[in-house]
Short mmCIF file of C-alpha atoms and ligand atoms in Angstrom, two decimals:
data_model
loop_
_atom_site.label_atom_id
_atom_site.label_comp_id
_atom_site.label_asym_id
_atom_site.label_seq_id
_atom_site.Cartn_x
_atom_site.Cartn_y
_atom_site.Cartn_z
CA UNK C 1 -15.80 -2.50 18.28
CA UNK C 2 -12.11 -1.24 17.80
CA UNK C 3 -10.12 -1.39 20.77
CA UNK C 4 -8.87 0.95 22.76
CA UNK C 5 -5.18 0.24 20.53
CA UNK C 6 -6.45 0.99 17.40
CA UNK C 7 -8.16 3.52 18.86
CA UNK C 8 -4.91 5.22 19.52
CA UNK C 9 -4.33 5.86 15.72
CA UNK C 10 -5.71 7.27 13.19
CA UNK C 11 -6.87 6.82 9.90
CA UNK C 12 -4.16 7.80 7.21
CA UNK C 13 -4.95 11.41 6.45
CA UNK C 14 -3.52 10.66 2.93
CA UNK C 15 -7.06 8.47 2.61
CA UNK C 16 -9.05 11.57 2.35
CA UNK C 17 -7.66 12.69 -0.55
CA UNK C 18 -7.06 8.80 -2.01
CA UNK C 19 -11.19 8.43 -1.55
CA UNK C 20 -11.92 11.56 -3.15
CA UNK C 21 -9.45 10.71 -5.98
CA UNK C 22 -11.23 7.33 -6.47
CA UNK C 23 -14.76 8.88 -6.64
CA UNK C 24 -12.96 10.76 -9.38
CA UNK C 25 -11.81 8.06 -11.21
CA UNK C 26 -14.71 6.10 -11.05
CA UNK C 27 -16.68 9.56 -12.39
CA UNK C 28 -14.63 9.00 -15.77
CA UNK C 29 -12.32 11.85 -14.63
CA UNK C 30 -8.85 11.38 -15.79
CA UNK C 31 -6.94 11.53 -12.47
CA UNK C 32 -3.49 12.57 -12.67
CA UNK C 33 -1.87 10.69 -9.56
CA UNK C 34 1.18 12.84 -7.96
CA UNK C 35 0.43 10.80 -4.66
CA UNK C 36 1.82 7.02 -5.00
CA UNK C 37 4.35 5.85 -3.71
CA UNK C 38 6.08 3.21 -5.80
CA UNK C 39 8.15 3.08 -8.71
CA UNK C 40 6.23 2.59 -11.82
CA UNK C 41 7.91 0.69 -13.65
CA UNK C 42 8.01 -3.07 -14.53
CA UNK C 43 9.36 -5.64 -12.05
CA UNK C 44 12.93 -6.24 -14.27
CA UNK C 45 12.24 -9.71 -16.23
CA UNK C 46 15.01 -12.04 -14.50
CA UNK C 47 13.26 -11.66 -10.88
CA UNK C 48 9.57 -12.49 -12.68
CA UNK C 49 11.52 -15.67 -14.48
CA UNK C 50 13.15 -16.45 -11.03
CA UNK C 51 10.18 -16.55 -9.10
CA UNK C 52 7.90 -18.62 -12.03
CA UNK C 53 10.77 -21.30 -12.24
CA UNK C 54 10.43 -21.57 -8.36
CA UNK C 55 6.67 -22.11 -8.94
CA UNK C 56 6.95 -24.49 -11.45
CA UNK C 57 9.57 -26.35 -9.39
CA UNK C 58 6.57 -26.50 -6.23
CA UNK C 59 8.40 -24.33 -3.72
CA UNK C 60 5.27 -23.34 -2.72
CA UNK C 61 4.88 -23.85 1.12
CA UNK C 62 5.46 -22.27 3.96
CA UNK C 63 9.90 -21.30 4.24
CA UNK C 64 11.34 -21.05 7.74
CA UNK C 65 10.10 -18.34 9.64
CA UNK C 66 13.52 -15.72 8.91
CA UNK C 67 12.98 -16.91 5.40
CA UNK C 68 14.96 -19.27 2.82
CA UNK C 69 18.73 -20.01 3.93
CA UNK C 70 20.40 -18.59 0.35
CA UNK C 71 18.59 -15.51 0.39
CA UNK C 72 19.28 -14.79 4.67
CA UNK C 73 23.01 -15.14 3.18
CA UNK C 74 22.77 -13.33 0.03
CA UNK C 75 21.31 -10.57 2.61
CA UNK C 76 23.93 -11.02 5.00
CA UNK C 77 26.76 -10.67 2.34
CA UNK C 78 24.33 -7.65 0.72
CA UNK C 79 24.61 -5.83 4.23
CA UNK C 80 28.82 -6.04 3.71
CA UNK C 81 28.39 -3.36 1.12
CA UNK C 82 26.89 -0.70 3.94
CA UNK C 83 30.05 -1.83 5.96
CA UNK C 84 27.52 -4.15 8.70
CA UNK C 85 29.12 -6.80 9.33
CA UNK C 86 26.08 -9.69 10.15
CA UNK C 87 25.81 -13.51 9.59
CA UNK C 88 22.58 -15.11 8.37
CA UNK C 89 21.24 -15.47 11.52
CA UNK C 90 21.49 -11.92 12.18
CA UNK C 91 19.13 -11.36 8.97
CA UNK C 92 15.21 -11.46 8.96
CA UNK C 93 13.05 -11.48 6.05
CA UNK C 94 9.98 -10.32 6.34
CA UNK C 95 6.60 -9.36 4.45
CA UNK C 96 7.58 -5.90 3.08
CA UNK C 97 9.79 -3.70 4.83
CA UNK C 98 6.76 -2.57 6.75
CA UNK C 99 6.44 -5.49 8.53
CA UNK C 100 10.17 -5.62 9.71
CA UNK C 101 9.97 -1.56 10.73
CA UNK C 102 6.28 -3.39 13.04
CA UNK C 103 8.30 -6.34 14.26
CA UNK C 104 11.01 -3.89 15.40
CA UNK C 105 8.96 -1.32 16.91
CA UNK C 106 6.78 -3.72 18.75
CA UNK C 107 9.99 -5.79 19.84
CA UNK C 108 11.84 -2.90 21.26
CA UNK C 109 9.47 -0.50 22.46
CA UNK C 110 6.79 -1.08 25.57
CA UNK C 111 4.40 1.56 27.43
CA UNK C 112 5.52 4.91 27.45
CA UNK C 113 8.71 4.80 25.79
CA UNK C 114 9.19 7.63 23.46
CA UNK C 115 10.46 7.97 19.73
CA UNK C 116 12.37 10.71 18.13
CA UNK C 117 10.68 11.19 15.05
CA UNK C 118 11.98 13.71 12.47
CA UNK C 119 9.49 15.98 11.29
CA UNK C 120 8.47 15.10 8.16
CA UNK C 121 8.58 11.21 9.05
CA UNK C 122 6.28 8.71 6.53
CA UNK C 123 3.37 8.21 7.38
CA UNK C 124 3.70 4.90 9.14
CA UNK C 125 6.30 5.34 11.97
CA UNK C 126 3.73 7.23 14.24
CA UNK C 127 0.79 4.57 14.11
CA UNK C 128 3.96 1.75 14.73
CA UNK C 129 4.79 3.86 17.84
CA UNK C 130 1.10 4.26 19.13
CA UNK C 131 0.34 0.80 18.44
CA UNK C 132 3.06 -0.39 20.80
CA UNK C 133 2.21 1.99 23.94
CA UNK C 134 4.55 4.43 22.82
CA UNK C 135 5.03 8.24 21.98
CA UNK C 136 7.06 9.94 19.10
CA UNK C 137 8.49 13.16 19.70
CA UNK C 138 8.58 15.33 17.16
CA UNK C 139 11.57 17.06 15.93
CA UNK C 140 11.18 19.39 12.75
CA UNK C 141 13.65 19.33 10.26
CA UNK C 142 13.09 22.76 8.52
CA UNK C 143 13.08 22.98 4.44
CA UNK C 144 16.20 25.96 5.04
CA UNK C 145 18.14 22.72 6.04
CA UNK C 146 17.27 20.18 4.00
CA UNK C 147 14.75 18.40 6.12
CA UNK C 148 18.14 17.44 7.78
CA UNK C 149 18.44 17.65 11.58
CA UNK C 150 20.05 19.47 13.42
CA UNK C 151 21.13 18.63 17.19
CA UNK C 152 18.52 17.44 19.19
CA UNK C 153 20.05 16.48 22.67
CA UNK C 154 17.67 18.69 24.50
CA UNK C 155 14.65 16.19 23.06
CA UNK C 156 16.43 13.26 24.57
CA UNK C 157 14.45 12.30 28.03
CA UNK C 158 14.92 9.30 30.41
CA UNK C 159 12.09 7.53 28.70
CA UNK C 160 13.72 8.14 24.71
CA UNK C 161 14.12 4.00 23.92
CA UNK C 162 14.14 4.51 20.10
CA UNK C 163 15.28 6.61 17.23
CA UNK C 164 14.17 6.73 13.93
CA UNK C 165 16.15 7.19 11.06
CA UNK C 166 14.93 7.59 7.17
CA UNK C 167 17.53 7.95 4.42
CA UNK C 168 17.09 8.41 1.53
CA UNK C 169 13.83 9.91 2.80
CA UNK C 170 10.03 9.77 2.05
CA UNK C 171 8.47 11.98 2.16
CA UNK C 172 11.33 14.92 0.84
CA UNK C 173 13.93 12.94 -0.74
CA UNK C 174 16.86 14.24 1.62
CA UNK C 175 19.91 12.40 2.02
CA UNK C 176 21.65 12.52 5.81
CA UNK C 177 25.47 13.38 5.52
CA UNK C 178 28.47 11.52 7.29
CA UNK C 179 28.10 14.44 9.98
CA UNK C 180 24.56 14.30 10.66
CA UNK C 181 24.75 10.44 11.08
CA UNK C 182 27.54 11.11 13.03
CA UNK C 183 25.45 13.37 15.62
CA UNK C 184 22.26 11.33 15.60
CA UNK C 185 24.73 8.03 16.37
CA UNK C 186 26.81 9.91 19.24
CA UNK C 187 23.59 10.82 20.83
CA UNK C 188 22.61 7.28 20.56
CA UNK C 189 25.76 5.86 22.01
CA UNK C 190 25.97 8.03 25.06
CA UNK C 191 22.39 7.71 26.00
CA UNK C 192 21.85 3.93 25.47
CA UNK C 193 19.19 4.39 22.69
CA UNK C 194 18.18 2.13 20.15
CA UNK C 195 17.83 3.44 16.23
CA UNK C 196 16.05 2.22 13.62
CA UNK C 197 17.35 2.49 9.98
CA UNK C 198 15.16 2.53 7.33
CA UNK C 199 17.16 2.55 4.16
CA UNK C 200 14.32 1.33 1.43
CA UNK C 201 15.15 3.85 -0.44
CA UNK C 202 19.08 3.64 -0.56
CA UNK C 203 19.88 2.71 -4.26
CA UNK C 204 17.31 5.45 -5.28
CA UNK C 205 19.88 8.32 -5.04
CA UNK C 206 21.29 10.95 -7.26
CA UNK C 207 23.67 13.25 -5.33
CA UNK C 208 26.01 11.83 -1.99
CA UNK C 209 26.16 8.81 -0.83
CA UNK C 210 24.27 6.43 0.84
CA UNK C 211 25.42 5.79 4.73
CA UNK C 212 24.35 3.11 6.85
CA UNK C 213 24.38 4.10 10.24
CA UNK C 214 24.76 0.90 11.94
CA UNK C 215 28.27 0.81 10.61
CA UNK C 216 29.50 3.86 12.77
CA UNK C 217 30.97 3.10 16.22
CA UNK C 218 29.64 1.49 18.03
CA UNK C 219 26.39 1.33 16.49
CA UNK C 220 26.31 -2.28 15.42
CA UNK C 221 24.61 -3.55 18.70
CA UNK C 222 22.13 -0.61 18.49
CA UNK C 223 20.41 -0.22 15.29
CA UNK C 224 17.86 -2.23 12.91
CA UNK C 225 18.55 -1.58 9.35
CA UNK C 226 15.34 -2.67 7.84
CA UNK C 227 15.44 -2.45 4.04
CA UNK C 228 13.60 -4.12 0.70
CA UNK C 229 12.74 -5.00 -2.68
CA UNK C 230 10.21 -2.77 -3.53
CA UNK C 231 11.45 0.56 -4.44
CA UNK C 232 14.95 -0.52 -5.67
CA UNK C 233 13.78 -3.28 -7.68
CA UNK C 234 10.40 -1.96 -8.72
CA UNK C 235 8.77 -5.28 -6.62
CA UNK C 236 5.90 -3.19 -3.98
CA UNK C 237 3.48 -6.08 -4.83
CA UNK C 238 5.71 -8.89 -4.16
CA UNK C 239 6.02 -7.91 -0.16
CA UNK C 240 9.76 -9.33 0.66
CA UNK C 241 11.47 -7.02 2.95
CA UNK C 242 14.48 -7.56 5.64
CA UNK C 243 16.27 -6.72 8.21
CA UNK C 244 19.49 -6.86 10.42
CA UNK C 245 19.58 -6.80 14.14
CA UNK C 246 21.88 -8.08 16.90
CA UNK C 247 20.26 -11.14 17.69
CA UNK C 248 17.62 -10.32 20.88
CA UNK C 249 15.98 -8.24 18.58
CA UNK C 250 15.96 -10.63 15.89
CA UNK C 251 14.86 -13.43 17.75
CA UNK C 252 11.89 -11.02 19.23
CA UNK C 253 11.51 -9.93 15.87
CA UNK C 254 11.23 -13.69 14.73
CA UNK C 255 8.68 -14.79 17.51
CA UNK C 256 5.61 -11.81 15.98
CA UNK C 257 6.67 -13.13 12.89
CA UNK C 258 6.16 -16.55 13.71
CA UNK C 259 2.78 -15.81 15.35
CA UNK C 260 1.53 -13.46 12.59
CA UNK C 261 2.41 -13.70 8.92
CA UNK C 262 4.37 -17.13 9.74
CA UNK C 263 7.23 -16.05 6.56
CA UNK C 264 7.28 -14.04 3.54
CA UNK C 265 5.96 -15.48 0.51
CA UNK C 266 7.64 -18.65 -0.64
CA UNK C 267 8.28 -17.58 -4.49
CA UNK C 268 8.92 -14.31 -4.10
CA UNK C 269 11.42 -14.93 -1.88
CA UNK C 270 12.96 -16.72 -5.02
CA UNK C 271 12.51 -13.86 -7.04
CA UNK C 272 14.48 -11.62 -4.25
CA UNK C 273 17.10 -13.63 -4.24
CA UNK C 274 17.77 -13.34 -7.55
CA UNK C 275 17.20 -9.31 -7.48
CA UNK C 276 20.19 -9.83 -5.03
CA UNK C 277 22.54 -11.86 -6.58
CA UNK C 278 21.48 -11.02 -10.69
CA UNK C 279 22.37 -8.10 -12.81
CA UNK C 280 22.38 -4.83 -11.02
CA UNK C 281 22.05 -2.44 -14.35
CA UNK C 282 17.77 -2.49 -14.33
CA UNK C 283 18.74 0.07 -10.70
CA UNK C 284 20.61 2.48 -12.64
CA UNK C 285 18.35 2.54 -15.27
CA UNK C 286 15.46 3.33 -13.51
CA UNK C 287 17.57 5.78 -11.11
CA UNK C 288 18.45 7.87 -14.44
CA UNK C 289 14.41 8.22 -15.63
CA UNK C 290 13.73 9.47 -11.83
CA UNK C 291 16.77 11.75 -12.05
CA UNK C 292 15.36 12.75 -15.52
CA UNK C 293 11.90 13.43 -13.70
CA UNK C 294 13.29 15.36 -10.97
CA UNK C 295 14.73 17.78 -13.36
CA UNK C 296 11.85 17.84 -15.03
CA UNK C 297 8.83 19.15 -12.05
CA UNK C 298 11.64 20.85 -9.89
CA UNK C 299 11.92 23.46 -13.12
CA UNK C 300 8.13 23.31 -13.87
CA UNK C 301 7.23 24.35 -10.25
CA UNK C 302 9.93 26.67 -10.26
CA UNK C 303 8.34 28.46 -13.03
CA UNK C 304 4.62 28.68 -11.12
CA UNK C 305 6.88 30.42 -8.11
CA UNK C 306 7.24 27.03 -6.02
CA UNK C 307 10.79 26.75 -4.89
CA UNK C 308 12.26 23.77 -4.22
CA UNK C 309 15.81 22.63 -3.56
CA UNK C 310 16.65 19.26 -5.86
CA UNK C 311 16.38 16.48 -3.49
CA UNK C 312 19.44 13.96 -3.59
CA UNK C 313 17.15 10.65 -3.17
CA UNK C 314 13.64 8.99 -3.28
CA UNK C 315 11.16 10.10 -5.44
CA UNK C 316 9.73 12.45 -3.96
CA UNK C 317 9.41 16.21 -3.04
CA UNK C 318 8.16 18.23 -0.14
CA UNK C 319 6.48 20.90 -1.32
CA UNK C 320 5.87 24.56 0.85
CA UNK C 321 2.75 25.89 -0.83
CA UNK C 322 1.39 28.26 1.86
CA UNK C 323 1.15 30.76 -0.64
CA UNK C 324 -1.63 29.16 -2.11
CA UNK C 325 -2.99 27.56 1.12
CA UNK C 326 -2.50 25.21 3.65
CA UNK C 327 -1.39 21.96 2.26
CA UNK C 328 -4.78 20.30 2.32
CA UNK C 329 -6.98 22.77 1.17
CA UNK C 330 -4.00 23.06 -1.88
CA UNK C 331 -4.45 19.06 -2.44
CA UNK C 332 -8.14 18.98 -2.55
CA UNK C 333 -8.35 22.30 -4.68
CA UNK C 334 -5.55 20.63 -7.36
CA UNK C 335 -7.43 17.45 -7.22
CA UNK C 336 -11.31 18.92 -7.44
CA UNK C 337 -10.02 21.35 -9.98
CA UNK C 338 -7.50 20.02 -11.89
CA UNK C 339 -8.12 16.37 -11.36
CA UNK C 340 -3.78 16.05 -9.87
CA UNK C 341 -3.46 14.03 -6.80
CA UNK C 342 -1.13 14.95 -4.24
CA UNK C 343 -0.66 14.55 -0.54
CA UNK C 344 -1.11 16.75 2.09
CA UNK C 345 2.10 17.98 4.28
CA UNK C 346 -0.01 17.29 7.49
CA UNK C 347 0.06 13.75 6.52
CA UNK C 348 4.20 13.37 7.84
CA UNK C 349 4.67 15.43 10.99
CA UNK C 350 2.54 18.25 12.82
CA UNK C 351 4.72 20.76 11.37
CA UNK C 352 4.40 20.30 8.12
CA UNK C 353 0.70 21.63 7.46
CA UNK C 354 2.02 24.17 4.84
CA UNK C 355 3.33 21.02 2.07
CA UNK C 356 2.08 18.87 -0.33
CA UNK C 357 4.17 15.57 -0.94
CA UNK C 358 4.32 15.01 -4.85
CA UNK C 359 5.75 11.69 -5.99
CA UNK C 360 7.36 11.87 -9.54
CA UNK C 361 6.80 8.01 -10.07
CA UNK C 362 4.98 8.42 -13.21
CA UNK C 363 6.10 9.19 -16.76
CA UNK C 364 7.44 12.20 -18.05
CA UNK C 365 4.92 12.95 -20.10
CA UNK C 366 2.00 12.70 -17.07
CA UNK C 367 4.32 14.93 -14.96
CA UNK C 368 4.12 17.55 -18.27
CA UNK C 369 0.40 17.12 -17.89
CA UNK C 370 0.04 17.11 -14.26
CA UNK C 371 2.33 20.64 -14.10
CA UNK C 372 0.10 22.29 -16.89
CA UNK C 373 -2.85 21.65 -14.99
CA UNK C 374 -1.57 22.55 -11.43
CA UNK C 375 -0.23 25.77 -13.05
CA UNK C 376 -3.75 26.59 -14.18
CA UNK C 377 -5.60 25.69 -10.79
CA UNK C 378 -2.84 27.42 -8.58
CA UNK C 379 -1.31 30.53 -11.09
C1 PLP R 1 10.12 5.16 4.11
C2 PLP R 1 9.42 3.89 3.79
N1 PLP R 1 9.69 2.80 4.54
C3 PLP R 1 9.09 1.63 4.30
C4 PLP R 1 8.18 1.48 3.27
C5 PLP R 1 7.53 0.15 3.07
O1 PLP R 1 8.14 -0.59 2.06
P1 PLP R 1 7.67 -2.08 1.72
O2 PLP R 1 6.90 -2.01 0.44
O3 PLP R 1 8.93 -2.87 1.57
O4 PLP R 1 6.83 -2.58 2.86
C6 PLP R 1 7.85 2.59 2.49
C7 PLP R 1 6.83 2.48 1.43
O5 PLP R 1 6.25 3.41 0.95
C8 PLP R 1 8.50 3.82 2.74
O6 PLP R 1 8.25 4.90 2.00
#
């Protein structure tokens, strides 16, 4: 029987529409997919060679706990380029960045805490928070500002422990400013709160510039910055992730770790490192086809009547739709109809009922496809 924490989240509502897209698949249908979230291209071929030649040389057994020595420098000295100033032993590295964004919730937050949690948030966050005793509150963005927020002091309670900070974001793609970063790290300072920066998307941007939070005043002691492999480097499968942390957290961090996964996977730890320290051109490469992309649905909707502001980052855009229908009775019509799989809005925040997430992490001529047949479902 589940307990009474699991019991406290739910099942992803993106599964609903994942299941029925299956069935679909498995029917013979030919299931345009609008819904994943990774890049789809190729691992680049230097990070495959790195990690073979550390199988063929037998490094495969467990690594220390925080993960192999070069590549807990090669992060530390990585983290110098967002202006954080850490040494190795500041740096975790973990199974996927969604194991260092667990470690950190479960490390910092206990019973009754609460979270600020920008509405939309992926998917994730909310079921870390639960799991841990806590509560997020919610605080909606608002498409008219670019799923950016605004001030949220009167949120802040005697119980807020954590805040939770996504740029470049999933599920719209918006990039926080110097200012807003500035707001969300004053409130943080001058009500002792913790943040948590999840930058996994950072090199994926196409407009501004990427800002790390914990290098703002005083925010070093305060803030996780969890980031990974898989988006910039096109490596989801290989589940290497990281983080920084002044060191309490780290070493709580460290301890789950220890007790749970034990380390992240010998060889592909290999294979990180040399993401790290090879050539960096295989990023802005990839970055131009997604900018390409972009361009490409942004106009298409456009032309059904679905505005949407370019986002500066991710791959992804939030999509209001409630002239059609609420966003899940638009994603199951589009994917019943016209065989396109998207994500329900509800999914990322109980405010955003009236969107559909669609990832453009597929090829341009799939996205062609995928518009054609959403026009003819929805216009
Ligand atoms: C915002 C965000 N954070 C974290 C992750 C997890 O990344 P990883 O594959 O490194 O665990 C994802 C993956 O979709 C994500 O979108």
């Amino acid at each position: 029987m589940p307990s009474e924490r699991v019991n406290r989240i739910e099942e992803s509502a993106t599964l609903r529409i994942s299941d029925l897209a299956n069935k679909l698949k498995r029917a013979g249908k030919d299931v345009i997919s609008f819904s994943v979230g990774e890049p789809d291209f190729v691992t680049p071929q230097h990070i495959i060679d790195a990690a073979k030649k550390a199988l063929d040389e037998g490094r495969t057994h467990y690594t220390p706990s925080a993960g192999i020595p070069e590549l807990r420098e090669a992060i530390a000295n990585k983290f110098k380029e967002n202006g954080i100033s850490v040494s190795p032993n500041e740096v975790i590295v973990t199974p996927g960045a969604k194991q260092a964004i667990f470690e950190a919730v479960l490390s910092i937050l206990g019973d009754g805490d609460e979270v600020i949690l920008f509405d939309p948030a992926w998917v994730s966050y909310e079921s870390c928070i639960k799991l841990a005793g806590a509560r997020p509150a919610w605080i909606k963005t608002g498409e008219e500002k670019g799923f950016v927020p605004d001030d949220f002091l009167e949120s802040i309670s005697r119980k807020t422990k954590l805040i939770i900070v996504n740029t470049p974001g999933n599920p719209t793609g918006a990039v926080f400013d110097e200012n807003t970063l500035k707001m969300i790290a004053d409130i943080a300072r001058d009500h002792d709160i913790f943040v948590l920066s999840d930058e996994v998307y950072e090199k994926i941007i196409y407009e501004g510039k990427h800002l790390s939070i914990a290098s703002f005043d005083g925010m070093h002691d305060r803030t996780v910055t969890v980031n990974g492999f898989s988006k910039a480097y096109a490596m989801t499968g290989w589940r290497v992730g990281y983080a920084s942390a002044p060191p309490e957290v780290i070493d709580a961090m460290l301890k789950i770790q220890q007790h749970s996964t034990s380390c992240a996977t010998s060889f592909a730890q290999y294979g990180a490192l040399e993401a790290l320290k090879g050539p960096q051109e295989c990023i802005a490469e990839m970055v131009n086809e997604f900018k390409t992309r972009r361009d490409l649905i942004v106009d298409g909707l456009e032309s059904m009547g679905l505005e949407c502001k370019k986002p500066d980052g991710a791959f992804y855009l939030f999509v209001n739709v409630a002239r059609f229908g609420d966003g899940m009775s638009v994603a199951e019509r589009l994917l019943n109809e016209g065989y396109v799989a998207v994500t329900p809005g509800s999914a990322f925040g109980p405010h955003s009922e009236d969107y559909i997430r669609i990832s453009y992490a597929t090829s341009q001529a799939r996205i062609s496809e995928g518009l054609d047949r959403m026009r003819e479902v929805l216009v």
